[in-house]
Amino acid sequence: MGHAVVLLALLATGPLAYAGQHALLIGISDYARAGLTPLPGALTDVAMMRDVLHDRLGFRPEEIKVLTDEEATHAGIRRAFAGLAERVAPGDFVYIHYSGHGSLLADQSGEGERGGQDQTWVPYGARTSFAVGLNRYDILDDEINAWLAPIVGKASALVYVADACHSATNTRGEHALVARAAPSAAQADHPFARSKRESTTLANAVLIGSARDDESASEVAIDQGHDLAGAPTTDSSTKLQAGVFTYQWERAVREAQPGDTWRHLFDRTAIRIAAQHHLRQRPQLTGTAADRPVLGGEVSKQAVVPVAGVEGQAVSLKAGRLSGITIGSVFSTQDPADSVRVRITEAGAGWSKGTLEQGRLATGDFLVEREHAYETAPLRVATLPPESDGDALLLRRAFSRVTTLPGFVPATKDEEADLFVVVLRPLRSNGGLQHAVGASGRDSLPIQDPQAAPQLWVLDRGERLIHDDMAIDLGPESEAFATLAANLTRYRRLVELKRLASEDQAASDLGLAVIHFAPCKPGSTGCEPIDSDGHYVSRVPGTSAWTVLQRDSGLPKNTVASFELHNPGLRDRYAYLFELAPNGCINLIFPSRDLPRDIARLIGGQRLDLSQPPIETGVIMDTVGDASLVLLSTQMPIQAELLAQTCYRGSMSVVARWGMNPLEALLLSAVQGSGQRSAFTFSVGTWGGTVIDYRVVARDTPPSFSD
């Protein structure tokens, strides 16, 4: 994250140390003159957030500006944002919260809004006869983006929450439920509706919408023993009218612990909305700062799985096979000293269930995997004869270590082996390995030098080194064996994903096309830098079928590509695109963690260009080897990031998004696999997908991408 700053923790349970703090809280309840449903819970939302910002995040009263009803007109909100932009200084933290009606306005700017509509806030006085000028109109998502841009440009971090209907992208917006949705605005004369604005990428921000663009957000009277300011009270009969999202969000902020990130709080909120209110209201999160700690403390690097429900010893998780969860695997909390232990007993595509064997859990808690149970057959391991008796002893110890790892067994015959472990003393000259060349070509293994230091090499069944990081120095031996175990575990997970993907030959239901980029001259139209080494590319018009990646001659090194996804059906489908890299990484290409999860949803007939804003992702094929892409298609969203894994020890994973302008970085490419160049498809129940294998070769010349 290019704009990230170093944040210091105060106390173990205190807020982070920012240079300054600023909050803007907007709540609109009175919509009587506009003929819209009143929202008394909006004022409760503001009161609750004011108190929790003070109690848990250390805001002083003078740092919190509140706008309600008559103060929250279009012009009043605009002035408040402008004043906030003036007050914010570098190093500051900003929190903005809106509770009120959300709505839609037909897009008149031609900017290609998803669904053809802008998201809006309905400020006080809008759509009424008594309001004049700008105050008669809704606030467009483009306006909010423009107001946020100067704030984000100075602040170290921004958290923005919109508890309104159609709020997923509006920054670009157990009584009978009250929907915070106003009818679509009939404002063809909106002064900004036809304006085309340059959308600003809100780096350093956490942007939260309480519902998808096509969903309603709700408020409800809740009997939870709080007063109207959100403070606990002993009177359990007290009714609290509040926005469902804000009510659960305030609880999550109040319960935050050191090490919890904004994403953790968001996931906990979303889980509780589904579990406790039984609403089909799916909040959305966007932003590069979502994985920063809220209160300081060390953030776990492991992906976490939220607990969706607990009934006695039965635990349900909001992730399943498509997130890498397998029957028999064991999960616990992030604290290794905790006694919690959950063993998975059932696993569907996007859900799983388990038995709580130890400890206590609650809905909204987070678990990490401690023991992984492999569903596919174990990898069979053999050895190649060493050069000396001393190396034979090293090899026996290494082989014993490998074959005791979960998912690995000794091969009964060498010809059946999936992997070979060997101790080599490779001859090097001028920094490179020396290979013997005979009538049949160059030997796959280097010439041996008895005086060289020994290395452990892991080879595929073709006796080729899997990756440079699978050539491990044997001194000290304990570190070497630890590196070997870590790298083989990552390799095993990578192989498991490919084997799972090739289980079935059913047809995939999503289309994938390749978008190509060619080298260009700096300064020419559409020519952008892709790295710091002076490489420039421009987009080649049109797209190609993915089969062009599988050419027999391979793709030259440094080929650059992005992709277009297509849902040819009538039903919505979710798309997830992965890269399996030769250095053991499983990289999630789309959607990245800083985008809302719902961006993966393709409506029937939709085409999605991954090279365009706000996605801008692709691969640069800068590593020679056999490469793979995995495209998953599901009926419901999944936690695809759980499938990602870090690289082998010794590797550097360069997993970066393309920037806005210029391009900032690209994804790695290539995977060392079986050497086959073919495609497989699979389908299990409500999901399906495609695996595309291709080869990257050492030629560094621009290819022709004709079919």
Short mmCIF file of N, CA, C and O in Angstrom, two decimals, residues 520-618:
data_model
loop_
_atom_site.label_atom_id
_atom_site.label_comp_id
_atom_site.label_asym_id
_atom_site.label_seq_id
_atom_site.Cartn_x
_atom_site.Cartn_y
_atom_site.Cartn_z
N CYS A 520 5.37 -0.51 -25.99
CA CYS A 520 5.10 0.75 -26.68
C CYS A 520 6.18 1.76 -26.34
O CYS A 520 6.99 1.57 -25.42
N LYS A 521 6.17 2.86 -27.05
CA LYS A 521 7.15 3.93 -26.86
C LYS A 521 6.62 4.92 -25.83
O LYS A 521 5.50 5.42 -25.96
N PRO A 522 7.39 5.19 -24.77
CA PRO A 522 6.93 6.15 -23.75
C PRO A 522 6.51 7.47 -24.38
O PRO A 522 7.16 7.98 -25.29
N GLY A 523 5.39 7.98 -23.90
CA GLY A 523 4.87 9.24 -24.43
C GLY A 523 3.81 9.08 -25.49
O GLY A 523 3.08 10.03 -25.79
N SER A 524 3.72 7.88 -26.07
CA SER A 524 2.71 7.66 -27.08
C SER A 524 1.35 7.45 -26.41
O SER A 524 1.26 7.13 -25.22
N THR A 525 0.28 7.61 -27.17
CA THR A 525 -1.07 7.52 -26.64
C THR A 525 -1.34 6.15 -26.02
O THR A 525 -1.09 5.12 -26.65
N GLY A 526 -1.84 6.15 -24.78
CA GLY A 526 -2.19 4.91 -24.11
C GLY A 526 -1.01 4.11 -23.60
O GLY A 526 -1.19 2.98 -23.13
N CYS A 527 0.18 4.66 -23.67
CA CYS A 527 1.39 3.94 -23.25
C CYS A 527 1.65 4.22 -21.77
O CYS A 527 1.78 5.38 -21.36
N GLU A 528 1.71 3.14 -20.97
CA GLU A 528 1.87 3.29 -19.53
C GLU A 528 3.01 2.42 -19.01
O GLU A 528 3.26 1.33 -19.54
N PRO A 529 3.73 2.88 -17.96
CA PRO A 529 4.79 2.04 -17.36
C PRO A 529 4.18 0.90 -16.56
O PRO A 529 3.14 1.07 -15.93
N ILE A 530 4.82 -0.27 -16.58
CA ILE A 530 4.32 -1.39 -15.80
C ILE A 530 5.28 -1.80 -14.69
O ILE A 530 4.93 -2.65 -13.86
N ASP A 531 6.47 -1.25 -14.67
CA ASP A 531 7.41 -1.57 -13.60
C ASP A 531 8.44 -0.46 -13.52
O ASP A 531 8.35 0.55 -14.23
N SER A 532 9.42 -0.65 -12.65
CA SER A 532 10.47 0.36 -12.48
C SER A 532 11.68 0.10 -13.37
O SER A 532 12.69 0.79 -13.27
N ASP A 533 11.57 -0.90 -14.25
CA ASP A 533 12.69 -1.26 -15.12
C ASP A 533 12.58 -0.67 -16.51
O ASP A 533 13.32 -1.05 -17.43
N GLY A 534 11.66 0.23 -16.71
CA GLY A 534 11.54 0.90 -18.00
C GLY A 534 10.69 0.18 -19.03
O GLY A 534 10.79 0.48 -20.22
N HIS A 535 9.83 -0.76 -18.59
CA HIS A 535 8.93 -1.44 -19.52
C HIS A 535 7.63 -0.65 -19.64
O HIS A 535 7.02 -0.29 -18.63
N TYR A 536 7.20 -0.39 -20.88
CA TYR A 536 5.95 0.31 -21.14
C TYR A 536 5.08 -0.55 -22.04
O TYR A 536 5.57 -1.23 -22.95
N VAL A 537 3.76 -0.51 -21.80
CA VAL A 537 2.83 -1.27 -22.63
C VAL A 537 1.60 -0.44 -22.92
O VAL A 537 1.27 0.50 -22.19
N SER A 538 0.90 -0.80 -23.99
CA SER A 538 -0.40 -0.23 -24.31
C SER A 538 -1.35 -1.36 -24.67
O SER A 538 -0.91 -2.43 -25.13
N ARG A 539 -2.61 -1.14 -24.47
CA ARG A 539 -3.60 -2.18 -24.70
C ARG A 539 -3.77 -2.45 -26.19
O ARG A 539 -3.86 -1.54 -27.00
N VAL A 540 -3.84 -3.74 -26.53
CA VAL A 540 -4.14 -4.17 -27.89
C VAL A 540 -5.65 -4.24 -28.03
O VAL A 540 -6.32 -4.87 -27.21
N PRO A 541 -6.23 -3.59 -29.04
CA PRO A 541 -7.70 -3.61 -29.18
C PRO A 541 -8.25 -5.04 -29.29
O PRO A 541 -7.61 -5.93 -29.84
N GLY A 542 -9.46 -5.21 -28.74
CA GLY A 542 -10.13 -6.49 -28.84
C GLY A 542 -9.66 -7.48 -27.78
O GLY A 542 -8.86 -7.17 -26.91
N THR A 543 -10.20 -8.68 -27.86
CA THR A 543 -9.84 -9.76 -26.94
C THR A 543 -9.60 -11.04 -27.74
O THR A 543 -9.96 -11.12 -28.92
N SER A 544 -9.01 -12.03 -27.09
CA SER A 544 -8.76 -13.33 -27.70
C SER A 544 -9.28 -14.43 -26.80
O SER A 544 -9.40 -14.24 -25.58
N ALA A 545 -9.57 -15.58 -27.37
CA ALA A 545 -9.94 -16.74 -26.57
C ALA A 545 -8.75 -17.16 -25.72
O ALA A 545 -7.59 -17.00 -26.11
N TRP A 546 -9.04 -17.74 -24.54
CA TRP A 546 -7.95 -18.11 -23.64
C TRP A 546 -7.06 -19.19 -24.23
O TRP A 546 -5.94 -19.41 -23.76
N THR A 547 -7.51 -19.85 -25.30
CA THR A 547 -6.69 -20.90 -25.91
C THR A 547 -5.39 -20.36 -26.48
O THR A 547 -4.43 -21.11 -26.68
N VAL A 548 -5.32 -19.03 -26.74
CA VAL A 548 -4.07 -18.47 -27.27
C VAL A 548 -2.95 -18.56 -26.24
O VAL A 548 -1.77 -18.50 -26.58
N LEU A 549 -3.33 -18.70 -24.96
CA LEU A 549 -2.30 -18.85 -23.93
C LEU A 549 -1.61 -20.21 -24.01
O LEU A 549 -0.53 -20.39 -23.45
N GLN A 550 -2.25 -21.16 -24.71
CA GLN A 550 -1.77 -22.53 -24.71
C GLN A 550 -1.02 -22.89 -25.98
O GLN A 550 -0.91 -24.07 -26.33
N ARG A 551 -0.46 -21.92 -26.66
CA ARG A 551 0.29 -22.18 -27.89
C ARG A 551 1.46 -23.11 -27.59
O ARG A 551 2.11 -23.03 -26.54
N ASP A 552 1.75 -23.98 -28.53
CA ASP A 552 2.81 -24.97 -28.33
C ASP A 552 4.17 -24.32 -28.10
O ASP A 552 5.01 -24.85 -27.37
N SER A 553 4.41 -23.18 -28.74
CA SER A 553 5.71 -22.52 -28.61
C SER A 553 5.85 -21.75 -27.31
O SER A 553 6.93 -21.28 -26.97
N GLY A 554 4.74 -21.64 -26.55
CA GLY A 554 4.79 -20.91 -25.30
C GLY A 554 4.66 -19.41 -25.49
O GLY A 554 4.77 -18.88 -26.60
N LEU A 555 4.44 -18.69 -24.39
CA LEU A 555 4.35 -17.24 -24.41
C LEU A 555 5.68 -16.64 -23.97
O LEU A 555 6.27 -17.09 -22.98
N PRO A 556 6.17 -15.64 -24.68
CA PRO A 556 7.46 -15.05 -24.31
C PRO A 556 7.41 -14.42 -22.92
O PRO A 556 6.39 -13.89 -22.49
N LYS A 557 8.54 -14.51 -22.24
CA LYS A 557 8.66 -13.85 -20.95
C LYS A 557 8.34 -12.37 -21.09
O LYS A 557 8.64 -11.74 -22.09
N ASN A 558 7.70 -11.82 -20.06
CA ASN A 558 7.28 -10.42 -19.98
C ASN A 558 6.05 -10.12 -20.82
O ASN A 558 5.72 -8.96 -21.04
N THR A 559 5.34 -11.16 -21.28
CA THR A 559 4.02 -10.94 -21.87
C THR A 559 3.09 -10.39 -20.78
O THR A 559 3.11 -10.84 -19.65
N VAL A 560 2.27 -9.40 -21.14
CA VAL A 560 1.34 -8.77 -20.19
C VAL A 560 -0.09 -9.03 -20.67
O VAL A 560 -0.40 -8.87 -21.85
N ALA A 561 -0.95 -9.44 -19.75
CA ALA A 561 -2.33 -9.74 -20.12
C ALA A 561 -3.27 -9.40 -18.98
O ALA A 561 -2.91 -9.47 -17.80
N SER A 562 -4.49 -9.03 -19.33
CA SER A 562 -5.59 -8.95 -18.39
C SER A 562 -6.71 -9.82 -18.96
O SER A 562 -6.49 -10.56 -19.93
N PHE A 563 -7.92 -9.69 -18.41
CA PHE A 563 -8.97 -10.64 -18.78
C PHE A 563 -10.34 -9.96 -18.80
O PHE A 563 -10.57 -8.97 -18.12
N GLU A 564 -11.22 -10.53 -19.61
CA GLU A 564 -12.62 -10.14 -19.62
C GLU A 564 -13.45 -11.35 -19.22
O GLU A 564 -13.29 -12.44 -19.77
N LEU A 565 -14.33 -11.15 -18.24
CA LEU A 565 -15.23 -12.21 -17.78
C LEU A 565 -16.61 -11.98 -18.39
O LEU A 565 -17.05 -10.84 -18.55
N HIS A 566 -17.30 -13.08 -18.70
CA HIS A 566 -18.61 -12.97 -19.32
C HIS A 566 -19.55 -13.99 -18.70
O HIS A 566 -19.21 -15.17 -18.58
N ASN A 567 -20.71 -13.51 -18.26
CA ASN A 567 -21.76 -14.40 -17.77
C ASN A 567 -22.83 -14.51 -18.85
O ASN A 567 -23.67 -13.61 -18.99
N PRO A 568 -22.83 -15.59 -19.64
CA PRO A 568 -23.79 -15.70 -20.74
C PRO A 568 -25.18 -16.12 -20.30
O PRO A 568 -26.11 -16.10 -21.11
N GLY A 569 -25.34 -16.51 -19.03
CA GLY A 569 -26.62 -17.01 -18.56
C GLY A 569 -27.55 -15.90 -18.11
O GLY A 569 -27.25 -14.70 -18.22
N LEU A 570 -28.69 -16.29 -17.56
CA LEU A 570 -29.68 -15.35 -17.08
C LEU A 570 -29.53 -15.08 -15.59
O LEU A 570 -29.95 -14.03 -15.09
N ARG A 571 -28.96 -16.02 -14.84
CA ARG A 571 -28.80 -15.87 -13.40
C ARG A 571 -27.47 -15.22 -13.05
O ARG A 571 -26.48 -15.39 -13.76
N ASP A 572 -27.46 -14.52 -11.92
CA ASP A 572 -26.21 -13.94 -11.43
C ASP A 572 -25.24 -15.05 -11.06
O ASP A 572 -25.63 -16.10 -10.54
N ARG A 573 -23.96 -14.82 -11.33
CA ARG A 573 -22.90 -15.75 -10.93
C ARG A 573 -21.76 -14.93 -10.33
O ARG A 573 -21.53 -13.78 -10.69
N TYR A 574 -21.04 -15.55 -9.40
CA TYR A 574 -19.85 -14.92 -8.80
C TYR A 574 -18.61 -15.52 -9.44
O TYR A 574 -18.52 -16.74 -9.60
N ALA A 575 -17.67 -14.68 -9.80
CA ALA A 575 -16.45 -15.12 -10.49
C ALA A 575 -15.22 -14.84 -9.63
O ALA A 575 -15.10 -13.75 -9.04
N TYR A 576 -14.31 -15.82 -9.58
CA TYR A 576 -13.06 -15.69 -8.81
C TYR A 576 -11.92 -16.24 -9.68
O TYR A 576 -11.99 -17.36 -10.18
N LEU A 577 -10.89 -15.42 -9.85
CA LEU A 577 -9.78 -15.79 -10.72
C LEU A 577 -8.48 -15.85 -9.91
O LEU A 577 -8.14 -14.89 -9.21
N PHE A 578 -7.80 -17.01 -9.98
CA PHE A 578 -6.57 -17.23 -9.23
C PHE A 578 -5.41 -17.46 -10.17
O PHE A 578 -5.57 -17.92 -11.30
N GLU A 579 -4.21 -17.21 -9.65
CA GLU A 579 -2.97 -17.57 -10.32
C GLU A 579 -2.20 -18.52 -9.41
O GLU A 579 -2.05 -18.26 -8.21
N LEU A 580 -1.75 -19.64 -9.97
CA LEU A 580 -0.92 -20.59 -9.24
C LEU A 580 0.52 -20.40 -9.71
O LEU A 580 0.84 -20.67 -10.87
N ALA A 581 1.38 -19.91 -8.83
CA ALA A 581 2.71 -19.46 -9.23
C ALA A 581 3.78 -20.51 -8.95
O ALA A 581 3.62 -21.34 -8.06
N PRO A 582 4.90 -20.45 -9.69
CA PRO A 582 5.95 -21.45 -9.51
C PRO A 582 6.65 -21.37 -8.17
O PRO A 582 7.27 -22.33 -7.73
N ASN A 583 6.55 -20.23 -7.50
CA ASN A 583 7.19 -20.09 -6.20
C ASN A 583 6.27 -20.46 -5.06
O ASN A 583 6.51 -20.09 -3.91
N GLY A 584 5.20 -21.24 -5.36
CA GLY A 584 4.32 -21.74 -4.32
C GLY A 584 3.16 -20.84 -3.97
O GLY A 584 2.29 -21.23 -3.20
N CYS A 585 3.13 -19.62 -4.50
CA CYS A 585 2.03 -18.70 -4.19
C CYS A 585 0.74 -19.14 -4.87
O CYS A 585 0.76 -19.64 -5.99
N ILE A 586 -0.36 -18.95 -4.18
CA ILE A 586 -1.69 -18.97 -4.80
C ILE A 586 -2.21 -17.55 -4.65
O ILE A 586 -2.53 -17.11 -3.55
N ASN A 587 -2.26 -16.81 -5.76
CA ASN A 587 -2.62 -15.40 -5.74
C ASN A 587 -4.05 -15.20 -6.23
O ASN A 587 -4.43 -15.72 -7.29
N LEU A 588 -4.83 -14.47 -5.48
CA LEU A 588 -6.18 -14.11 -5.89
C LEU A 588 -6.09 -12.89 -6.80
O LEU A 588 -5.81 -11.78 -6.34
N ILE A 589 -6.31 -13.10 -8.10
CA ILE A 589 -6.24 -12.01 -9.06
C ILE A 589 -7.50 -11.14 -8.98
O ILE A 589 -7.44 -9.92 -8.97
N PHE A 590 -8.66 -11.81 -8.91
CA PHE A 590 -9.92 -11.08 -8.87
C PHE A 590 -10.92 -11.85 -8.03
O PHE A 590 -11.05 -13.07 -8.16
N PRO A 591 -11.65 -11.15 -7.10
CA PRO A 591 -11.49 -9.73 -6.75
C PRO A 591 -10.41 -9.57 -5.68
O PRO A 591 -10.28 -10.42 -4.81
N SER A 592 -9.67 -8.48 -5.73
CA SER A 592 -8.66 -8.24 -4.71
C SER A 592 -9.32 -7.82 -3.40
O SER A 592 -10.50 -7.44 -3.37
N ARG A 593 -8.57 -7.90 -2.30
CA ARG A 593 -9.13 -7.66 -0.97
C ARG A 593 -9.60 -6.23 -0.77
O ARG A 593 -10.43 -5.96 0.09
N ASP A 594 -9.08 -5.28 -1.58
CA ASP A 594 -9.46 -3.90 -1.36
C ASP A 594 -10.71 -3.50 -2.16
O ASP A 594 -11.10 -2.33 -2.17
N LEU A 595 -11.35 -4.48 -2.81
CA LEU A 595 -12.59 -4.23 -3.53
C LEU A 595 -13.75 -4.88 -2.77
O LEU A 595 -13.55 -5.86 -2.06
N PRO A 596 -14.98 -4.36 -2.94
CA PRO A 596 -16.11 -5.01 -2.28
C PRO A 596 -16.30 -6.42 -2.83
O PRO A 596 -16.14 -6.66 -4.02
N ARG A 597 -16.64 -7.37 -1.94
CA ARG A 597 -16.78 -8.75 -2.39
C ARG A 597 -17.85 -8.90 -3.46
O ARG A 597 -17.77 -9.78 -4.31
N ASP A 598 -18.85 -8.02 -3.42
CA ASP A 598 -19.94 -8.15 -4.38
C ASP A 598 -19.54 -7.75 -5.79
O ASP A 598 -20.28 -8.00 -6.73
N ILE A 599 -18.36 -7.16 -5.96
CA ILE A 599 -17.93 -6.83 -7.31
C ILE A 599 -17.68 -8.08 -8.13
O ILE A 599 -17.64 -8.06 -9.36
N ALA A 600 -17.54 -9.23 -7.43
CA ALA A 600 -17.37 -10.50 -8.13
C ALA A 600 -18.67 -10.99 -8.76
O ALA A 600 -18.65 -11.95 -9.53
N ARG A 601 -19.79 -10.36 -8.43
CA ARG A 601 -21.09 -10.79 -8.96
C ARG A 601 -21.29 -10.27 -10.37
O ARG A 601 -21.31 -9.07 -10.61
N LEU A 602 -21.47 -11.18 -11.32
CA LEU A 602 -21.78 -10.83 -12.69
C LEU A 602 -23.26 -11.09 -12.93
O LEU A 602 -23.73 -12.23 -12.79
N ILE A 603 -24.01 -10.05 -13.26
CA ILE A 603 -25.42 -10.24 -13.56
C ILE A 603 -25.55 -10.90 -14.92
O ILE A 603 -24.61 -10.91 -15.73
N GLY A 604 -26.70 -11.50 -15.20
CA GLY A 604 -26.89 -12.21 -16.45
C GLY A 604 -26.57 -11.36 -17.66
O GLY A 604 -27.06 -10.24 -17.79
N GLY A 605 -25.72 -11.87 -18.53
CA GLY A 605 -25.34 -11.16 -19.74
C GLY A 605 -24.19 -10.19 -19.58
O GLY A 605 -23.70 -9.62 -20.56
N GLN A 606 -23.71 -9.97 -18.36
CA GLN A 606 -22.69 -8.94 -18.13
C GLN A 606 -21.32 -9.37 -18.61
O GLN A 606 -20.92 -10.53 -18.48
N ARG A 607 -20.57 -8.43 -19.14
CA ARG A 607 -19.15 -8.58 -19.44
C ARG A 607 -18.38 -7.65 -18.51
O ARG A 607 -18.75 -6.48 -18.35
N LEU A 608 -17.31 -8.13 -17.93
CA LEU A 608 -16.54 -7.35 -16.96
C LEU A 608 -15.09 -7.31 -17.40
O LEU A 608 -14.41 -8.35 -17.47
N ASP A 609 -14.60 -6.13 -17.70
CA ASP A 609 -13.22 -5.91 -18.15
C ASP A 609 -12.35 -5.69 -16.91
O ASP A 609 -12.45 -4.66 -16.24
N LEU A 610 -11.49 -6.65 -16.59
CA LEU A 610 -10.67 -6.55 -15.38
C LEU A 610 -9.53 -5.55 -15.52
O LEU A 610 -8.86 -5.24 -14.53
N SER A 611 -9.30 -5.02 -16.72
CA SER A 611 -8.21 -4.04 -16.90
C SER A 611 -8.67 -2.62 -16.65
O SER A 611 -7.85 -1.70 -16.59
N GLN A 612 -9.99 -2.42 -16.46
CA GLN A 612 -10.54 -1.07 -16.31
C GLN A 612 -10.81 -0.74 -14.85
O GLN A 612 -10.99 -1.63 -14.02
N PRO A 613 -10.88 0.57 -14.51
CA PRO A 613 -11.23 0.96 -13.14
C PRO A 613 -12.62 0.46 -12.81
O PRO A 613 -13.48 0.38 -13.69
N PRO A 614 -12.91 0.10 -11.55
CA PRO A 614 -12.00 0.24 -10.40
C PRO A 614 -11.16 -1.01 -10.14
O PRO A 614 -10.49 -1.10 -9.13
N ILE A 615 -11.17 -1.98 -11.08
CA ILE A 615 -10.53 -3.27 -10.81
C ILE A 615 -9.05 -3.24 -11.17
O ILE A 615 -8.18 -3.43 -10.34
N GLU A 616 -8.74 -3.03 -12.46
CA GLU A 616 -7.38 -2.86 -12.95
C GLU A 616 -6.42 -3.93 -12.44
O GLU A 616 -5.53 -3.67 -11.63
N THR A 617 -6.60 -5.12 -12.91
CA THR A 617 -5.73 -6.21 -12.50
C THR A 617 -5.36 -7.05 -13.70
O THR A 617 -6.04 -7.03 -14.73
N GLY A 618 -4.28 -7.80 -13.60
CA GLY A 618 -3.81 -8.64 -14.69
C GLY A 618 -2.56 -9.37 -14.27
O GLY A 618 -2.25 -9.45 -13.08
#
